[in-house]
mmCIF file of C-alpha atoms and ligand atoms in Angstrom:
data_model
loop_
_atom_site.group_PDB
_atom_site.id
_atom_site.type_symbol
_atom_site.label_atom_id
_atom_site.label_comp_id
_atom_site.label_asym_id
_atom_site.label_seq_id
_atom_site.Cartn_x
_atom_site.Cartn_y
_atom_site.Cartn_z
ATOM 1 C CA MET J 1 17.501 4.615 6.186
ATOM 2 C CA ASP J 2 19.417 6.374 8.940
ATOM 3 C CA PRO J 3 16.845 8.472 10.830
ATOM 4 C CA ARG J 4 19.556 10.915 11.856
ATOM 5 C CA GLN J 5 20.038 11.786 8.184
ATOM 6 C CA ASN J 6 16.309 12.178 7.508
ATOM 7 C CA PRO J 7 16.001 15.254 5.264
ATOM 8 C CA PHE J 8 12.282 15.861 5.847
ATOM 9 C CA THR J 9 11.090 18.517 8.290
ATOM 10 C CA PRO J 10 7.445 18.115 9.304
ATOM 11 C CA GLY J 11 6.600 20.972 11.640
ATOM 12 C CA ALA J 12 5.328 24.522 11.946
ATOM 13 C CA GLY J 13 7.324 27.159 10.119
ATOM 14 C CA THR J 14 10.281 24.797 9.627
ATOM 15 C CA GLN J 15 12.032 25.334 6.293
ATOM 16 C CA PRO J 16 11.490 22.325 4.009
ATOM 17 C CA PRO J 17 14.464 20.643 2.333
ATOM 18 C CA GLU J 18 12.945 21.650 -1.035
ATOM 19 C CA LEU J 19 10.585 24.625 -1.236
ATOM 20 C CA ALA J 20 8.560 23.377 -4.180
ATOM 21 C CA GLY J 21 6.164 25.380 -6.322
ATOM 22 C CA ARG J 22 6.527 28.817 -4.741
ATOM 23 C CA GLU J 23 8.763 30.518 -7.310
ATOM 24 C CA GLU J 24 6.078 32.903 -8.516
ATOM 25 C CA ILE J 25 5.150 34.151 -5.046
ATOM 26 C CA LEU J 26 8.798 34.699 -4.167
ATOM 27 C CA GLU J 27 9.405 36.514 -7.437
ATOM 28 C CA ASP J 28 6.431 38.788 -6.804
ATOM 29 C CA ALA J 29 7.719 39.433 -3.304
ATOM 30 C CA THR J 30 11.143 40.378 -4.664
ATOM 31 C CA ILE J 31 9.574 42.880 -7.048
ATOM 32 C CA THR J 32 7.241 44.264 -4.384
ATOM 33 C CA LEU J 33 10.172 44.821 -2.046
ATOM 34 C CA ALA J 34 12.234 46.507 -4.743
ATOM 35 C CA ARG J 35 9.365 48.813 -5.667
ATOM 36 C CA ALA J 36 8.565 49.726 -2.073
ATOM 37 C CA LYS J 37 12.190 50.646 -1.535
ATOM 38 C CA LEU J 38 11.931 53.065 -4.440
ATOM 39 C CA GLY J 39 8.784 54.591 -2.939
ATOM 40 C CA ARG J 40 6.606 53.204 -5.737
ATOM 41 C CA ALA J 41 3.841 52.121 -3.313
ATOM 42 C CA PRO J 42 3.314 48.563 -4.562
ATOM 43 C CA LYS J 43 0.438 46.501 -3.219
ATOM 44 C CA SER J 44 1.386 44.827 0.025
ATOM 45 C CA MET J 45 1.161 41.041 -0.146
ATOM 46 C CA LEU J 46 -1.118 39.093 2.177
ATOM 47 C CA LEU J 47 -0.582 35.364 1.634
ATOM 48 C CA VAL J 48 -3.736 33.382 2.117
ATOM 49 C CA GLY J 49 -4.092 29.640 2.558
ATOM 50 C CA LEU J 50 -5.223 26.722 4.685
ATOM 51 C CA ARG J 51 -3.349 25.224 7.626
ATOM 52 C CA GLY J 52 -0.005 23.638 6.799
ATOM 53 C CA VAL J 53 0.406 24.946 3.230
ATOM 54 C CA GLY J 54 3.611 26.818 4.024
ATOM 55 C CA LYS J 55 2.597 30.410 4.780
ATOM 56 C CA THR J 56 4.988 30.886 7.701
ATOM 57 C CA VAL J 57 7.827 29.304 5.747
ATOM 58 C CA LEU J 58 7.169 31.775 2.917
ATOM 59 C CA LEU J 59 7.095 34.767 5.256
ATOM 60 C CA ARG J 60 10.484 33.695 6.597
ATOM 61 C CA ARG J 61 11.842 33.462 3.057
ATOM 62 C CA ILE J 62 10.373 36.873 2.280
ATOM 63 C CA GLU J 63 12.146 38.250 5.327
ATOM 64 C CA ASP J 64 15.411 36.849 3.911
ATOM 65 C CA LEU J 65 14.660 38.456 0.552
ATOM 66 C CA ALA J 66 14.000 41.760 2.300
ATOM 67 C CA GLN J 67 17.280 41.569 4.161
ATOM 68 C CA GLN J 68 19.095 40.821 0.921
ATOM 69 C CA GLN J 69 17.700 44.138 -0.313
ATOM 70 C CA ASP J 70 19.008 45.848 2.837
ATOM 71 C CA TYR J 71 15.634 46.111 4.478
ATOM 72 C CA LEU J 72 15.190 46.302 8.207
ATOM 73 C CA SER J 73 12.429 43.895 9.137
ATOM 74 C CA ALA J 74 9.962 43.378 11.958
ATOM 75 C CA PHE J 75 8.565 39.840 12.057
ATOM 76 C CA VAL J 76 5.469 39.709 14.234
ATOM 77 C CA GLU J 77 4.201 36.316 15.291
ATOM 78 C CA TRP J 78 0.695 36.166 16.574
ATOM 79 C CA HIS J 79 0.419 35.775 20.285
ATOM 80 C CA GLU J 80 -2.958 35.424 22.010
ATOM 81 C CA ALA J 81 -1.982 37.430 25.046
ATOM 82 C CA ARG J 82 -0.579 40.446 23.243
ATOM 83 C CA SER J 83 -2.083 43.307 21.287
ATOM 84 C CA LEU J 84 -0.700 44.343 17.915
ATOM 85 C CA SER J 85 0.776 47.466 19.538
ATOM 86 C CA GLU J 86 2.601 45.437 22.144
ATOM 87 C CA ALA J 87 3.925 43.084 19.501
ATOM 88 C CA LEU J 88 5.015 45.839 17.120
ATOM 89 C CA LEU J 89 6.537 48.338 19.518
ATOM 90 C CA PRO J 90 9.720 46.505 20.541
ATOM 91 C CA LYS J 91 10.403 45.562 16.917
ATOM 92 C CA LEU J 92 9.946 49.109 15.632
ATOM 93 C CA ARG J 93 12.027 50.370 18.512
ATOM 94 C CA SER J 94 14.923 48.150 17.570
ATOM 95 C CA ILE J 95 14.624 49.182 13.922
ATOM 96 C CA LEU J 96 14.803 52.834 14.921
ATOM 97 C CA LEU J 97 17.728 52.261 17.228
ATOM 98 C CA ARG J 98 19.544 50.562 14.375
ATOM 99 C CA LEU J 99 18.792 53.499 12.099
ATOM 100 C CA ASP J 100 19.936 55.838 14.846
ATOM 101 C CA ALA J 101 23.216 53.999 15.195
ATOM 102 C CA LEU J 102 23.967 54.452 11.508
ATOM 103 C CA LYS J 103 26.279 57.373 10.738
ATOM 104 C CA ASN J 104 25.700 60.824 12.247
ATOM 105 C CA VAL J 105 22.662 62.134 14.119
ATOM 106 C CA ASN J 106 19.563 62.418 12.009
ATOM 107 C CA GLU J 107 16.652 64.591 13.064
ATOM 108 C CA ARG J 108 14.035 62.454 11.291
ATOM 109 C CA VAL J 109 15.235 59.328 13.058
ATOM 110 C CA LYS J 110 15.182 61.162 16.392
ATOM 111 C CA LYS J 111 11.689 62.380 15.624
ATOM 112 C CA ALA J 112 10.512 58.816 14.906
ATOM 113 C CA LEU J 113 11.934 57.733 18.245
ATOM 114 C CA ARG J 114 9.965 60.498 19.962
ATOM 115 C CA VAL J 115 6.805 59.457 18.098
ATOM 116 C CA LEU J 116 7.361 55.871 19.179
ATOM 117 C CA LYS J 117 7.639 57.099 22.745
ATOM 118 C CA SER J 118 4.320 59.008 22.392
ATOM 119 C CA PHE J 119 2.612 55.947 20.961
ATOM 120 C CA ALA J 120 4.019 53.724 23.692
ATOM 121 C CA LYS J 121 2.987 56.100 26.472
ATOM 122 C CA VAL J 122 -0.675 55.678 25.596
ATOM 123 C CA ARG J 123 -0.534 51.924 25.125
ATOM 124 C CA VAL J 124 2.036 50.086 27.149
ATOM 125 C CA LYS J 125 3.334 50.256 30.668
ATOM 126 C CA TYR J 126 5.952 52.984 30.738
ATOM 127 C CA GLU J 127 8.399 50.865 32.688
ATOM 128 C CA ASP J 128 8.193 48.111 30.106
ATOM 129 C CA ILE J 129 11.872 47.558 29.534
ATOM 130 C CA GLU J 130 11.370 46.368 25.981
ATOM 131 C CA VAL J 131 10.148 49.739 24.790
ATOM 132 C CA TYR J 132 12.003 51.988 27.213
ATOM 133 C CA LEU J 133 13.582 54.964 25.492
ATOM 134 C CA ASP J 134 15.600 57.740 27.011
ATOM 135 C CA ILE J 135 13.979 60.477 24.958
ATOM 136 C CA ASP J 136 11.064 62.903 25.319
ATOM 137 C CA PRO J 137 7.838 61.991 23.557
ATOM 138 C CA GLU J 138 6.727 63.999 20.518
ATOM 139 C CA SER J 139 3.575 65.390 22.043
ATOM 140 C CA GLY J 140 0.518 65.703 19.862
ATOM 141 C CA VAL J 141 1.703 62.921 17.527
ATOM 142 C CA ALA J 142 0.586 59.280 17.893
ATOM 143 C CA ASP J 143 -0.803 59.963 21.364
ATOM 144 C CA SER J 144 -4.485 60.747 20.669
ATOM 145 C CA GLY J 145 -5.608 57.363 21.945
ATOM 146 C CA ALA J 146 -7.292 56.564 18.624
ATOM 147 C CA LEU J 147 -5.408 53.534 17.330
ATOM 148 C CA ASP J 148 -6.210 54.301 13.668
ATOM 149 C CA SER J 149 -4.497 57.654 13.492
ATOM 150 C CA ASP J 150 -1.836 56.916 16.107
ATOM 151 C CA LEU J 151 -0.548 53.830 14.330
ATOM 152 C CA ALA J 152 -0.554 55.753 11.045
ATOM 153 C CA ASP J 153 1.500 58.536 12.681
ATOM 154 C CA LEU J 154 3.939 55.993 14.006
ATOM 155 C CA MET J 155 4.334 54.037 10.752
ATOM 156 C CA VAL J 156 4.804 57.234 8.745
ATOM 157 C CA ALA J 157 7.454 58.444 11.200
ATOM 158 C CA VAL J 158 9.284 55.104 11.048
ATOM 159 C CA ALA J 159 9.107 55.003 7.249
ATOM 160 C CA ASP J 160 10.311 58.572 7.029
ATOM 161 C CA ALA J 161 13.229 57.817 9.333
ATOM 162 C CA ALA J 162 14.158 54.867 7.107
ATOM 163 C CA LYS J 163 13.989 57.083 4.046
ATOM 164 C CA ALA J 164 16.253 59.654 5.680
ATOM 165 C CA ARG J 165 18.848 56.908 6.028
ATOM 166 C CA GLY J 166 18.330 55.461 2.556
ATOM 167 C CA ALA J 167 16.891 52.315 4.158
ATOM 168 C CA ALA J 168 13.544 50.518 3.952
ATOM 169 C CA VAL J 169 11.308 48.695 6.420
ATOM 170 C CA ALA J 170 9.348 45.453 6.035
ATOM 171 C CA ILE J 171 6.610 44.726 8.556
ATOM 172 C CA ILE J 172 5.902 40.999 8.439
ATOM 173 C CA ILE J 173 2.838 39.663 10.259
ATOM 174 C CA ASP J 174 1.775 36.023 10.526
ATOM 175 C CA GLU J 175 -1.711 34.735 11.456
ATOM 176 C CA MET J 176 -3.250 38.065 10.531
ATOM 177 C CA GLN J 177 -6.800 36.697 10.695
ATOM 178 C CA PHE J 178 -6.519 36.827 14.487
ATOM 179 C CA LEU J 179 -5.993 40.600 14.652
ATOM 180 C CA GLU J 180 -8.859 42.449 16.323
ATOM 181 C CA GLU J 181 -11.082 44.457 14.008
ATOM 182 C CA ASP J 182 -9.690 47.818 15.222
ATOM 183 C CA GLU J 183 -6.102 46.579 14.887
ATOM 184 C CA LEU J 184 -6.638 45.361 11.356
ATOM 185 C CA SER J 185 -8.332 48.589 10.431
ATOM 186 C CA ALA J 186 -5.520 50.680 11.962
ATOM 187 C CA LEU J 187 -2.914 48.602 10.201
ATOM 188 C CA ILE J 188 -4.607 49.076 6.838
ATOM 189 C CA MET J 189 -4.960 52.791 7.435
ATOM 190 C CA SER J 190 -1.305 53.165 8.320
ATOM 191 C CA ILE J 191 -0.194 51.262 5.222
ATOM 192 C CA HIS J 192 -2.443 53.551 3.224
ATOM 193 C CA ALA J 193 -0.838 56.648 4.788
ATOM 194 C CA VAL J 194 2.662 55.336 4.086
ATOM 195 C CA ALA J 195 1.764 54.447 0.481
ATOM 196 C CA GLN J 196 0.281 57.868 -0.205
ATOM 197 C CA LYS J 197 3.534 59.491 0.846
ATOM 198 C CA GLY J 198 5.595 57.067 -1.248
ATOM 199 C CA LEU J 199 7.659 56.066 1.774
ATOM 200 C CA PRO J 200 9.795 52.883 1.812
ATOM 201 C CA LEU J 201 7.746 50.683 4.154
ATOM 202 C CA VAL J 202 5.865 47.576 3.139
ATOM 203 C CA LEU J 203 3.601 45.082 4.875
ATOM 204 C CA MET J 204 3.947 41.366 4.118
ATOM 205 C CA GLY J 205 1.375 39.247 5.896
ATOM 206 C CA ALA J 206 -0.205 35.817 5.970
ATOM 207 C CA GLY J 207 -3.415 34.325 7.238
ATOM 208 C CA LEU J 208 -6.266 31.894 6.801
ATOM 209 C CA PRO J 209 -8.770 32.586 3.993
ATOM 210 C CA GLN J 210 -11.078 34.559 6.320
ATOM 211 C CA LEU J 211 -8.433 37.289 6.240
ATOM 212 C CA ILE J 212 -9.663 38.461 2.822
ATOM 213 C CA GLY J 213 -13.202 39.144 4.027
ATOM 214 C CA ARG J 214 -12.071 40.634 7.316
ATOM 215 C CA THR J 215 -9.744 43.035 5.515
ATOM 216 C CA GLY J 216 -12.497 44.187 3.153
ATOM 217 C CA ARG J 217 -14.898 44.734 6.033
ATOM 218 C CA ALA J 218 -12.316 46.663 8.059
ATOM 219 C CA LYS J 219 -11.634 49.122 5.231
ATOM 220 C CA SER J 220 -13.392 49.091 1.902
ATOM 221 C CA TYR J 221 -10.354 50.418 0.018
ATOM 222 C CA ALA J 222 -8.202 47.543 1.299
ATOM 223 C CA GLU J 223 -8.563 45.558 -1.924
ATOM 224 C CA ARG J 224 -6.715 48.294 -3.791
ATOM 225 C CA LEU J 225 -3.900 48.325 -1.240
ATOM 226 C CA PHE J 226 -3.292 44.591 -0.997
ATOM 227 C CA ALA J 227 -2.699 41.606 -3.227
ATOM 228 C CA PHE J 228 -3.847 38.266 -1.797
ATOM 229 C CA PRO J 229 -1.669 35.574 -3.379
ATOM 230 C CA SER J 230 -3.149 32.204 -2.646
ATOM 231 C CA VAL J 231 -0.910 29.525 -1.156
ATOM 232 C CA GLY J 232 -2.442 26.181 -2.022
ATOM 233 C CA PRO J 233 -1.575 22.500 -2.254
ATOM 234 C CA LEU J 234 1.225 21.563 -4.649
ATOM 235 C CA SER J 235 0.555 20.163 -8.098
ATOM 236 C CA ARG J 236 1.529 16.571 -8.890
ATOM 237 C CA ARG J 237 4.842 17.676 -10.367
ATOM 238 C CA GLU J 238 5.647 20.088 -7.537
ATOM 239 C CA ALA J 239 4.768 17.452 -4.936
ATOM 240 C CA ARG J 240 7.108 15.023 -6.678
ATOM 241 C CA ASP J 241 9.915 17.603 -6.469
ATOM 242 C CA ALA J 242 9.140 18.245 -2.796
ATOM 243 C CA ILE J 243 9.797 14.622 -1.856
ATOM 244 C CA GLN J 244 12.119 13.378 -4.616
ATOM 245 C CA GLU J 245 14.676 16.201 -4.683
ATOM 246 C CA PRO J 246 15.729 16.020 -1.018
ATOM 247 C CA VAL J 247 16.385 12.253 -1.140
ATOM 248 C CA LYS J 248 18.037 12.473 -4.556
ATOM 249 C CA ARG J 249 20.702 14.711 -3.072
ATOM 250 C CA MET J 250 21.487 11.813 -0.732
ATOM 251 C CA GLY J 251 21.681 9.207 -3.470
ATOM 252 C CA VAL J 252 18.210 7.784 -2.731
ATOM 253 C CA SER J 253 14.953 7.847 -4.711
ATOM 254 C CA PHE J 254 11.263 7.042 -4.413
ATOM 255 C CA SER J 255 9.807 4.669 -7.013
ATOM 256 C CA LYS J 256 7.309 6.169 -9.430
ATOM 257 C CA ALA J 257 4.461 4.278 -7.810
ATOM 258 C CA SER J 258 5.538 5.530 -4.383
ATOM 259 C CA VAL J 259 5.510 9.146 -5.497
ATOM 260 C CA GLU J 260 2.072 8.630 -6.993
ATOM 261 C CA ARG J 261 0.756 7.030 -3.801
ATOM 262 C CA ILE J 262 2.152 9.806 -1.582
ATOM 263 C CA PHE J 263 0.487 12.395 -3.790
ATOM 264 C CA GLU J 264 -2.807 10.523 -3.538
ATOM 265 C CA MET J 265 -2.636 10.331 0.249
ATOM 266 C CA THR J 266 -1.449 13.914 0.869
ATOM 267 C CA ARG J 267 -3.324 15.619 -1.997
ATOM 268 C CA GLY J 268 -0.149 17.679 -2.370
ATOM 269 C CA TYR J 269 -0.475 19.514 0.973
ATOM 270 C CA PRO J 270 3.050 20.596 1.986
ATOM 271 C CA TYR J 271 2.881 19.685 5.657
ATOM 272 C CA PHE J 272 1.520 16.219 4.834
ATOM 273 C CA LEU J 273 4.234 15.701 2.215
ATOM 274 C CA GLN J 274 6.876 16.330 4.879
ATOM 275 C CA GLU J 275 5.151 13.914 7.259
ATOM 276 C CA TRP J 276 4.907 11.155 4.600
ATOM 277 C CA GLY J 277 8.459 11.722 3.396
ATOM 278 C CA TYR J 278 9.741 11.593 6.954
ATOM 279 C CA HIS J 279 8.131 8.264 7.885
ATOM 280 C CA SER J 280 8.915 6.687 4.521
ATOM 281 C CA TRP J 281 12.590 7.494 4.949
ATOM 282 C CA ASN J 282 12.733 5.995 8.441
ATOM 283 C CA LEU J 283 10.989 2.777 7.369
ATOM 284 C CA ALA J 284 12.884 2.201 4.130
ATOM 285 C CA ASP J 285 15.910 -0.070 4.014
ATOM 286 C CA ARG J 286 16.770 0.280 0.337
ATOM 287 C CA SER J 287 16.467 2.574 -2.660
ATOM 288 C CA PRO J 288 14.286 3.059 -4.607
ATOM 289 C CA ILE J 289 11.779 3.344 -1.751
ATOM 290 C CA GLY J 290 8.854 1.134 -2.825
ATOM 291 C CA ARG J 291 5.097 0.988 -2.400
ATOM 292 C CA VAL J 292 5.086 -1.440 0.531
ATOM 293 C CA VAL J 293 7.129 1.008 2.578
ATOM 294 C CA ILE J 294 4.748 3.820 1.650
ATOM 295 C CA ASP J 295 1.753 1.863 2.909
ATOM 296 C CA ARG J 296 3.390 1.342 6.279
ATOM 297 C CA ALA J 297 4.528 4.964 6.344
ATOM 298 C CA SER J 298 0.963 6.073 5.628
ATOM 299 C CA GLN J 299 -0.281 4.325 8.743
ATOM 300 C CA ARG J 300 2.385 6.015 10.849
ATOM 301 C CA ALA J 301 1.838 9.421 9.283
ATOM 302 C CA ILE J 302 -1.916 9.257 9.798
ATOM 303 C CA ARG J 303 -1.479 8.161 13.399
ATOM 304 C CA LYS J 304 0.952 11.006 13.990
ATOM 305 C CA LEU J 305 -1.434 13.552 12.419
ATOM 306 C CA ASP J 306 -4.368 12.252 14.425
ATOM 307 C CA GLU J 307 -2.394 12.602 17.642
ATOM 308 C CA SER J 308 -1.061 16.096 16.988
ATOM 309 C CA PHE J 309 -1.934 18.267 13.990
ATOM 310 C CA PHE J 310 -5.646 17.361 13.987
ATOM 311 C CA ARG J 311 -5.995 16.545 17.670
ATOM 312 C CA VAL J 312 -4.879 19.917 19.103
ATOM 313 C CA ARG J 313 -7.473 21.637 16.969
ATOM 314 C CA LEU J 314 -10.311 19.418 18.108
ATOM 315 C CA ASP J 315 -9.343 19.839 21.758
ATOM 316 C CA ARG J 316 -10.034 23.574 21.604
ATOM 317 C CA LEU J 317 -13.692 23.133 20.662
ATOM 318 C CA THR J 318 -16.942 22.992 22.607
ATOM 319 C CA PRO J 319 -19.230 19.959 22.193
ATOM 320 C CA ALA J 320 -21.611 22.011 20.015
ATOM 321 C CA GLU J 321 -18.748 23.108 17.774
ATOM 322 C CA LYS J 322 -17.574 19.519 17.429
ATOM 323 C CA ARG J 323 -21.089 18.418 16.461
ATOM 324 C CA TYR J 324 -21.214 21.132 13.791
ATOM 325 C CA LEU J 325 -17.897 20.060 12.290
ATOM 326 C CA ARG J 326 -18.857 16.397 12.453
ATOM 327 C CA ALA J 327 -22.013 17.198 10.488
ATOM 328 C CA MET J 328 -19.876 18.961 7.884
ATOM 329 C CA ALA J 329 -17.582 15.943 7.700
ATOM 330 C CA GLU J 330 -20.609 13.756 7.040
ATOM 331 C CA LEU J 331 -21.089 15.706 3.801
ATOM 332 C CA GLY J 332 -17.456 15.242 2.680
ATOM 333 C CA PRO J 333 -14.528 17.611 2.222
ATOM 334 C CA GLY J 334 -16.685 20.605 1.215
ATOM 335 C CA PRO J 335 -17.383 23.442 0.783
ATOM 336 C CA HIS J 336 -20.956 22.889 1.981
ATOM 337 C CA ARG J 337 -24.097 25.009 2.052
ATOM 338 C CA SER J 338 -25.030 26.146 5.569
ATOM 339 C CA GLY J 339 -28.502 24.794 4.939
ATOM 340 C CA ASP J 340 -27.195 21.307 4.171
ATOM 341 C CA ILE J 341 -25.129 21.271 7.364
ATOM 342 C CA ALA J 342 -28.133 22.357 9.424
ATOM 343 C CA ALA J 343 -30.180 19.636 7.728
ATOM 344 C CA VAL J 344 -27.687 16.964 8.820
ATOM 345 C CA LEU J 345 -28.009 18.326 12.364
ATOM 346 C CA LYS J 346 -31.806 18.433 11.965
ATOM 347 C CA VAL J 347 -31.967 22.065 13.114
ATOM 348 C CA ARG J 348 -32.703 25.440 11.522
ATOM 349 C CA VAL J 349 -29.813 27.368 9.978
ATOM 350 C CA GLN J 350 -30.294 30.341 12.339
ATOM 351 C CA SER J 351 -30.031 28.204 15.451
ATOM 352 C CA VAL J 352 -26.484 27.073 14.576
ATOM 353 C CA ALA J 353 -25.340 30.421 13.159
ATOM 354 C CA PRO J 354 -23.572 31.440 16.419
ATOM 355 C CA THR J 355 -21.706 28.115 16.495
ATOM 356 C CA ARG J 356 -20.644 28.607 12.896
ATOM 357 C CA SER J 357 -19.420 32.112 13.579
ATOM 358 C CA ASN J 358 -17.409 30.987 16.626
ATOM 359 C CA LEU J 359 -15.776 28.314 14.501
ATOM 360 C CA ILE J 360 -14.801 30.965 11.965
ATOM 361 C CA LYS J 361 -13.325 33.114 14.765
ATOM 362 C CA LYS J 362 -11.351 30.151 16.032
ATOM 363 C CA GLY J 363 -9.951 29.665 12.535
ATOM 364 C CA MET J 364 -11.485 26.193 12.058
ATOM 365 C CA ILE J 365 -13.718 26.990 9.093
ATOM 366 C CA TYR J 366 -14.206 29.837 6.628
ATOM 367 C CA SER J 367 -16.717 30.969 4.117
ATOM 368 C CA PRO J 368 -15.362 30.703 0.552
ATOM 369 C CA SER J 369 -18.505 32.419 -0.734
ATOM 370 C CA HIS J 370 -21.768 33.580 0.751
ATOM 371 C CA GLY J 371 -23.625 30.762 2.516
ATOM 372 C CA ASP J 372 -20.801 28.273 1.957
ATOM 373 C CA THR J 373 -18.638 26.752 4.665
ATOM 374 C CA ALA J 374 -15.320 24.911 4.326
ATOM 375 C CA PHE J 375 -12.615 23.533 6.638
ATOM 376 C CA THR J 376 -9.387 25.539 7.061
ATOM 377 C CA VAL J 377 -7.545 22.306 7.894
ATOM 378 C CA PRO J 378 -6.999 20.019 4.893
ATOM 379 C CA LEU J 379 -8.370 16.465 5.239
ATOM 380 C CA PHE J 380 -10.099 17.409 8.499
ATOM 381 C CA ASP J 381 -13.316 15.701 7.387
ATOM 382 C CA GLU J 382 -11.574 12.333 7.173
ATOM 383 C CA PHE J 383 -9.985 12.842 10.585
ATOM 384 C CA LEU J 384 -13.342 13.667 12.176
ATOM 385 C CA LYS J 385 -14.855 10.503 10.784
ATOM 386 C CA ARG J 386 -12.000 8.437 12.203
ATOM 387 C CA GLU J 387 -12.133 10.222 15.541
ATOM 388 C CA ILE J 388 -15.907 10.337 15.988
ATOM 389 C CA PRO J 389 -17.154 7.327 14.018
ATOM 390 C CA SER J 390 -20.867 7.818 14.662
ATOM 391 C CA ARG J 391 -22.713 11.049 15.136
ATOM 392 C CA SER J 392 -24.932 9.938 17.992
HETATM 393 N N1 LIG I 401 6.650 24.523 -0.763
HETATM 394 C C1 LIG I 401 6.842 23.547 0.119
HETATM 395 N N2 LIG I 401 7.320 22.343 -0.274
HETATM 396 C C2 LIG I 401 7.500 21.359 0.621
HETATM 397 N N3 LIG I 401 7.261 21.475 1.938
HETATM 398 C C3 LIG I 401 6.784 22.637 2.402
HETATM 399 C C4 LIG I 401 6.554 23.737 1.515
HETATM 400 N N4 LIG I 401 6.069 24.764 2.239
HETATM 401 C C5 LIG I 401 6.006 24.341 3.520
HETATM 402 N N5 LIG I 401 6.423 23.073 3.628
HETATM 403 C C6 LIG I 401 6.437 22.290 4.887
HETATM 404 O O1 LIG I 401 5.079 22.282 5.357
HETATM 405 C C7 LIG I 401 5.032 22.418 6.779
HETATM 406 C C8 LIG I 401 4.111 23.566 7.159
HETATM 407 O O2 LIG I 401 4.662 24.823 6.800
HETATM 408 P P1 LIG I 401 4.184 26.167 7.544
HETATM 409 O O3 LIG I 401 4.249 25.987 9.016
HETATM 410 O O4 LIG I 401 4.921 27.290 6.925
HETATM 411 O O5 LIG I 401 2.642 26.204 7.104
HETATM 412 P P2 LIG I 401 1.538 27.280 7.483
HETATM 413 O O6 LIG I 401 0.758 27.546 6.261
HETATM 414 O O7 LIG I 401 2.178 28.430 8.162
HETATM 415 O O8 LIG I 401 0.632 26.471 8.513
HETATM 416 P P3 LIG I 401 -0.311 27.030 9.694
HETATM 417 O O9 LIG I 401 -1.484 27.687 9.034
HETATM 418 O O10 LIG I 401 -0.711 25.805 10.477
HETATM 419 O O11 LIG I 401 0.522 27.998 10.502
HETATM 420 C C9 LIG I 401 6.469 22.531 7.251
HETATM 421 O O12 LIG I 401 6.877 21.272 7.700
HETATM 422 C C10 LIG I 401 7.243 22.926 6.001
HETATM 423 O O13 LIG I 401 8.558 22.438 6.031
HETATM 424 MG MG1 LIG I 402 1.966 29.278 10.037
#
């Protein structure tokens, strides 16, 4: 088929041609947004799932939903070099300036701008053009230097400004598991403060499964503030829709056996479905696209994954971390007991505990329950066995 017409979109955060199996999450998000706008303090949603399941894509859709409900939104992408404050400030600033530009002068919006200035003064270089504001800071608010209370002051001021204008604010944060402990804790506390006042501001986030535990450790009341919808692989039927619907719109179809084979190979993981769909389309010369094509596409898709998706993750690891993961792979897809992994390595559990905890920090593995360890990247065990055939 014509590669220029290829409907599939393997990538990071790229909208798929058919967003299969996520109706419930999007419906919940719609309700959450509507309730937050009314000041009903709904639970904020933190989407949790493995690599490549479609978390970023969902956050983008949620941002669209928010805008349809006349929200002003701040989408924060994680960036290694920046703190949460640095990432949030320019976005909140532009929200406030938009609120300020609406209709006549509003004292609560002006106050929020002064609070933002106070907050910024403590945390970012004053000359930073992105947060520059020609206004005096609100002294004594958001300038204590304690991130917890300062961020809460700022969020409450922003939410209050939105309320004064009949608007609402959505803070959307991706890769939340990488926030520092104090940032996560401050974020939770500020959402708590906003919720208690019934102000129209909501947090919509996403992260790897370790986010759940990190949130609970940062603030014990977090579980009452947040819902953690899980974003998983697609079911057989959803996976069929994900690949069949886009080609159907172009007068093409996959044979039943092809769909079945793609599901088997991808286990329904969204990113893999895009990759398989993409290569199958390029290799096919007639419809329905048959099994022989799928087998050739599988080889290409696996090669592509090995060179990029899997590869970049392995390249960031130390030799000891690689050995730990390779030992896990030896045991299969997981989850595995820490003791079993140590046994494969022929060492004591305690001696590899630091390696394990670094791998969790790097987002490579997580602990689904106490003493268990699992990969955050689907099918990573099979990749490791291809990449490092023997463990010597
Ligand atoms: N529901 C879906 N149906 C079909 N394809 C999807 C679906 N959700 C996402 N995809 C596709 O999967 C790929 C990965 O999506 P996305 O980048 O949002 O995942 P992610 O969970 O954010 O991954 P990571 O943890 O690596 O950031 C993209 O190519 C996207 O088009
Ligand atoms: Mg993502």
